Short mmCIF file of C-alpha atoms in Angstrom, two decimals:
data_model
loop_
_atom_site.label_atom_id
_atom_site.label_comp_id
_atom_site.label_asym_id
_atom_site.label_seq_id
_atom_site.Cartn_x
_atom_site.Cartn_y
_atom_site.Cartn_z
CA TYR A 81 0.16 0.10 0.36
CA GLU A 82 3.22 2.01 0.70
CA LYS A 83 3.51 4.71 -2.62
CA PHE A 84 6.97 5.63 -3.84
CA LEU A 85 8.59 8.25 -5.77
CA GLU A 86 11.33 7.24 -8.63
CA ILE A 87 14.27 10.44 -8.95
CA ALA A 88 16.09 10.40 -11.80
CA ILE A 89 19.37 12.68 -12.08
CA ASP A 90 21.74 13.57 -14.55
CA THR A 91 25.25 12.81 -13.14
CA GLY A 92 27.22 13.87 -16.72
CA ASP A 93 28.64 10.54 -16.23
CA GLY A 94 25.26 8.52 -17.01
CA ILE A 95 21.85 8.97 -15.15
CA LEU A 96 21.11 8.33 -11.61
CA GLU A 97 17.62 6.68 -10.72
CA VAL A 98 17.04 7.26 -7.31
CA GLU A 99 13.91 5.55 -5.06
CA GLY A 100 12.40 7.00 -2.05
CA GLU A 101 9.44 7.12 -0.44
CA LYS A 102 6.18 9.98 -1.01
CA ASN A 103 4.54 11.53 1.80
CA ASP A 104 1.57 11.89 0.53
CA LEU A 105 -1.77 13.74 3.00
CA LEU A 106 -1.84 10.56 4.58
CA ASP A 107 1.07 11.32 5.98
CA ILE A 108 1.27 15.01 7.01
CA ILE A 109 -1.92 14.53 9.03
CA GLN A 110 -0.21 11.44 10.64
CA GLU A 111 2.84 13.26 11.91
CA ALA A 112 0.50 16.13 12.84
CA ASN A 113 -0.66 13.92 15.54
CA MET A 114 -4.03 13.33 14.98
CA ASP A 115 -5.63 10.18 15.96
CA GLY A 116 -7.08 7.98 13.64
CA VAL A 117 -5.31 8.50 10.66
CA ARG A 118 -2.91 4.99 10.84
CA HIS A 119 -6.10 3.49 10.45
CA LEU A 120 -6.82 4.69 7.31
CA LYS A 121 -3.74 2.73 6.22
CA ALA A 122 -4.55 -0.26 7.87
CA SER A 123 -4.98 -3.90 5.77
CA ASP A 124 -8.77 -4.58 7.10
CA PRO A 125 -10.98 -2.63 3.71
CA LEU A 126 -13.83 -2.35 7.27
CA SER A 127 -10.90 -0.74 9.88
CA ARG A 128 -10.77 1.32 6.61
CA TYR A 129 -14.22 2.24 6.69
CA ILE A 130 -15.16 3.26 9.79
CA TRP A 131 -12.67 5.11 10.70
CA CYS A 132 -12.87 7.26 7.97
CA PHE A 133 -16.40 7.99 8.85
CA ILE A 134 -15.48 8.86 12.86
CA ILE A 135 -13.05 11.22 11.65
CA ILE A 136 -15.53 12.72 8.07
CA VAL A 137 -18.08 12.98 11.64
CA PHE A 138 -16.14 14.44 14.50
CA VAL A 139 -15.04 16.94 11.56
CA PHE A 140 -17.83 18.46 10.83
CA LEU A 141 -19.28 18.59 14.26
CA ALA A 142 -15.95 20.55 15.48
CA LEU A 143 -16.34 23.17 12.82
CA ILE A 144 -20.05 23.48 13.37
CA GLN A 145 -18.99 24.26 17.50
CA ILE A 146 -16.14 26.92 15.75
CA TYR A 147 -19.25 28.05 13.93
CA TYR A 148 -21.64 29.15 16.49
CA GLN A 149 -18.37 29.95 18.42
CA ILE A 150 -17.40 32.92 16.45
CA MET A 151 -21.40 33.70 15.45
CA LEU A 152 -21.28 33.62 20.10
CA PHE A 153 -18.42 36.16 19.36
CA TYR A 154 -19.85 38.64 16.80
CA SER A 155 -22.93 38.69 18.70
CA GLY A 156 -22.11 39.88 22.22
CA PRO A 157 -18.81 41.24 21.72
CA VAL A 158 -18.67 41.77 25.68
CA ALA A 159 -14.74 40.79 25.61
CA THR A 160 -13.71 43.76 23.24
CA ASN A 161 -16.25 46.04 23.99
CA ILE A 162 -17.22 47.22 26.79
CA GLU A 163 -18.65 50.17 28.16
CA ALA A 164 -18.70 51.37 31.53
CA GLN A 165 -21.25 53.73 32.97
CA TYR A 166 -21.36 55.73 36.31
CA PRO A 167 -24.39 57.21 38.12
CA SER A 168 -24.12 60.99 38.42
CA ALA A 169 -26.42 60.25 42.78
CA ILE A 170 -25.74 56.02 44.55
CA ALA A 171 -29.11 56.24 47.09
CA PHE A 172 -27.61 56.44 51.07
CA PRO A 173 -27.78 53.64 52.57
CA THR A 174 -30.08 52.46 55.91
CA VAL A 175 -28.69 52.84 59.01
CA ALA A 176 -30.05 51.94 62.08
CA LEU A 177 -28.41 53.36 65.47
CA CYS A 178 -29.14 50.77 68.70
CA ASN A 179 -28.19 50.62 72.35
CA ASN A 180 -27.47 47.51 74.05
CA ASN A 181 -28.18 48.71 76.70
CA GLN A 182 -32.65 48.81 76.24
CA PHE A 183 -33.54 50.88 78.76
CA ARG A 184 -32.21 54.45 79.93
CA TYR A 185 -30.82 55.17 83.54
CA ASP A 186 -31.53 57.37 85.83
CA SER A 187 -30.45 58.16 89.35
CA ILE A 188 -33.09 58.37 91.82
CA PHE A 189 -35.20 57.82 94.97
CA PHE A 190 -37.77 55.86 96.44
CA ASN A 191 -39.80 56.16 99.88
CA ILE A 192 -39.17 52.42 99.47
CA ASN A 193 -35.36 52.66 100.20
CA PRO A 194 -34.24 55.96 101.02
CA ALA A 195 -30.69 54.56 99.20
CA PRO A 196 -29.61 55.56 96.11
CA LYS A 197 -30.76 53.40 93.01
CA TRP A 198 -29.08 53.39 89.42
CA LEU A 199 -32.53 51.98 88.01
CA SER A 200 -34.07 51.84 84.65
CA TYR A 201 -37.02 53.95 83.36
CA ILE A 202 -39.29 51.34 83.82
CA THR A 203 -38.59 51.74 87.78
CA GLY A 204 -38.40 55.65 88.19
CA ALA A 205 -40.11 57.59 89.56
CA ARG A 206 -42.68 59.15 86.70
CA ILE A 207 -44.20 56.01 86.75
CA LEU A 208 -44.29 55.38 89.94
CA GLN A 209 -45.45 58.99 91.16
CA ARG A 210 -48.45 58.21 88.83
CA ARG A 211 -52.36 57.12 90.21
CA ALA A 212 -52.89 53.60 90.12
CA ARG A 213 -56.49 52.08 89.19
CA PRO A 214 -58.08 51.33 91.90
CA SER A 215 -57.89 48.12 92.34
CA ASN A 216 -59.77 44.88 95.11
CA GLY A 217 -56.70 43.01 95.98
CA THR A 218 -57.98 39.74 93.73
CA LEU A 219 -54.63 39.47 92.01
CA LYS A 220 -52.44 36.95 93.62
CA SER A 221 -49.34 39.55 93.31
CA LEU A 222 -51.14 42.65 94.23
CA ALA A 223 -53.28 41.06 97.40
CA GLY A 224 -50.24 40.97 99.54
CA LYS A 225 -47.66 43.95 101.91
CA PRO A 226 -45.15 44.72 101.40
CA ARG A 227 -44.55 44.51 97.39
CA ASN A 228 -41.51 45.45 95.70
CA VAL A 229 -41.17 48.10 93.01
CA PHE A 230 -42.11 45.67 89.28
CA GLU A 231 -45.09 44.94 90.73
CA GLU A 232 -46.52 48.82 91.69
CA ILE A 233 -44.97 49.53 87.95
CA ILE A 234 -47.24 46.38 87.37
CA GLU A 235 -50.10 48.46 88.72
CA ARG A 236 -49.73 51.33 87.60
CA THR A 237 -49.31 51.19 83.95
CA TRP A 238 -52.38 48.92 84.12
CA ASP A 239 -53.78 51.32 80.77
CA MET A 240 -50.39 51.40 78.42
CA ASP A 241 -50.02 48.77 75.18
CA ALA A 242 -46.44 47.35 75.55
CA VAL A 243 -45.95 49.44 72.82
CA ARG A 244 -46.10 52.32 74.46
CA PHE A 245 -44.39 51.49 77.79
CA LEU A 246 -41.26 49.87 75.81
CA ARG A 247 -41.07 53.55 73.78
CA ASN A 248 -41.42 55.20 76.88
CA ALA A 249 -38.58 52.80 78.55
CA ALA A 250 -36.39 53.20 75.67
CA HIS A 251 -33.01 55.62 74.95
CA TRP A 252 -35.21 59.19 73.82
CA LYS A 253 -33.92 59.83 70.50
CA SER A 254 -32.33 63.83 71.49
CA ARG A 255 -30.37 61.80 74.16
CA MET A 256 -28.58 58.98 72.09
CA ILE A 257 -28.11 60.65 68.50
CA LEU A 258 -25.49 63.71 69.52
CA GLY A 259 -24.86 64.74 66.03
CA CYS A 260 -25.13 63.82 62.34
CA THR A 261 -23.53 64.78 59.37
CA TRP A 262 -24.04 63.97 55.22
CA PRO A 263 -21.34 63.14 53.27
CA ASN A 264 -21.87 66.75 51.59
CA GLY A 265 -21.80 68.54 54.95
CA THR A 266 -25.14 69.45 55.57
CA SER A 267 -26.05 68.59 59.63
CA CYS A 268 -28.80 65.92 59.95
CA ARG A 269 -32.04 66.23 61.40
CA LEU A 270 -33.53 65.16 64.59
CA SER A 271 -36.73 63.93 62.85
CA ASP A 272 -34.33 62.55 59.86
CA PHE A 273 -34.31 59.89 62.01
CA LYS A 274 -37.34 56.81 62.59
CA PRO A 275 -37.44 54.87 65.16
CA VAL A 276 -37.11 50.52 64.28
CA TRP A 277 -37.91 47.97 66.24
CA THR A 278 -35.81 44.94 66.23
CA LEU A 279 -34.69 41.93 68.74
CA THR A 280 -32.06 44.80 70.18
CA GLY A 281 -35.14 46.95 70.94
CA LEU A 282 -36.09 50.25 70.35
CA CYS A 283 -33.70 51.78 67.08
CA TRP A 284 -32.93 54.81 64.84
CA ALA A 285 -32.51 54.38 61.41
CA ILE A 286 -31.96 57.25 58.77
CA ASN A 287 -33.15 57.17 55.00
CA THR A 288 -35.85 54.65 56.56
CA ASP A 289 -37.94 55.57 52.92
CA PRO A 290 -37.98 53.30 50.34
CA MET A 291 -39.35 54.89 47.13
CA ASN A 292 -37.59 58.01 48.55
CA PRO A 293 -35.02 57.41 49.28
CA LEU A 294 -32.27 60.26 50.26
CA GLU A 295 -28.92 60.68 47.71
CA VAL A 296 -25.42 61.05 47.73
CA VAL A 297 -22.99 61.96 44.91
CA GLY A 298 -19.74 61.44 47.36
CA SER A 299 -18.57 59.38 50.11
CA GLY A 300 -18.10 61.26 53.16
CA LYS A 301 -18.67 60.05 57.03
CA PHE A 302 -21.03 59.83 58.88
#
């Protein structure tokens, strides 16, 4: 199945014939390390036909893949045509200020014990001076004397719901937030902070309106 090339050379003294092996297309492809090409020279015809079919199918599939990759490249050339757009203003994030101590503390005196104690608002004079609702003493915790200060609080806050009670006991906005400056240098208003209930109690958040967020044009410290 091999092919040979005959070359005649005139040396002056006579003609010299040289016979060498001829390199055809299959030899060139085989030298390029293309798998399966060597089987095209097999002595079995069935083996040659099978390998010829396999090579033609996979070459055809490779051409299809190359075509689709070229079309994909030209349809969206993101790697060669990038246009960066920077907004003129961005929405300022919502910032919530919380205190790990959920209740504020005051130094007060009690008639129960004349010694000063650091207690929270819920046991402060503002609550203890409220008028209690008349009671017939049917509740077991309120029936006996003497009562502790927390039982008096329950008795004197009979008209308060939980939200009002906890909000009155939490930190005041005016005392908790001492100052605030926007990135553009202007001062925040105290009314910009809205109450937000979280797992840590009552927090004060700024920029809480998602439909009308405050926008900034640069960075700065809050």
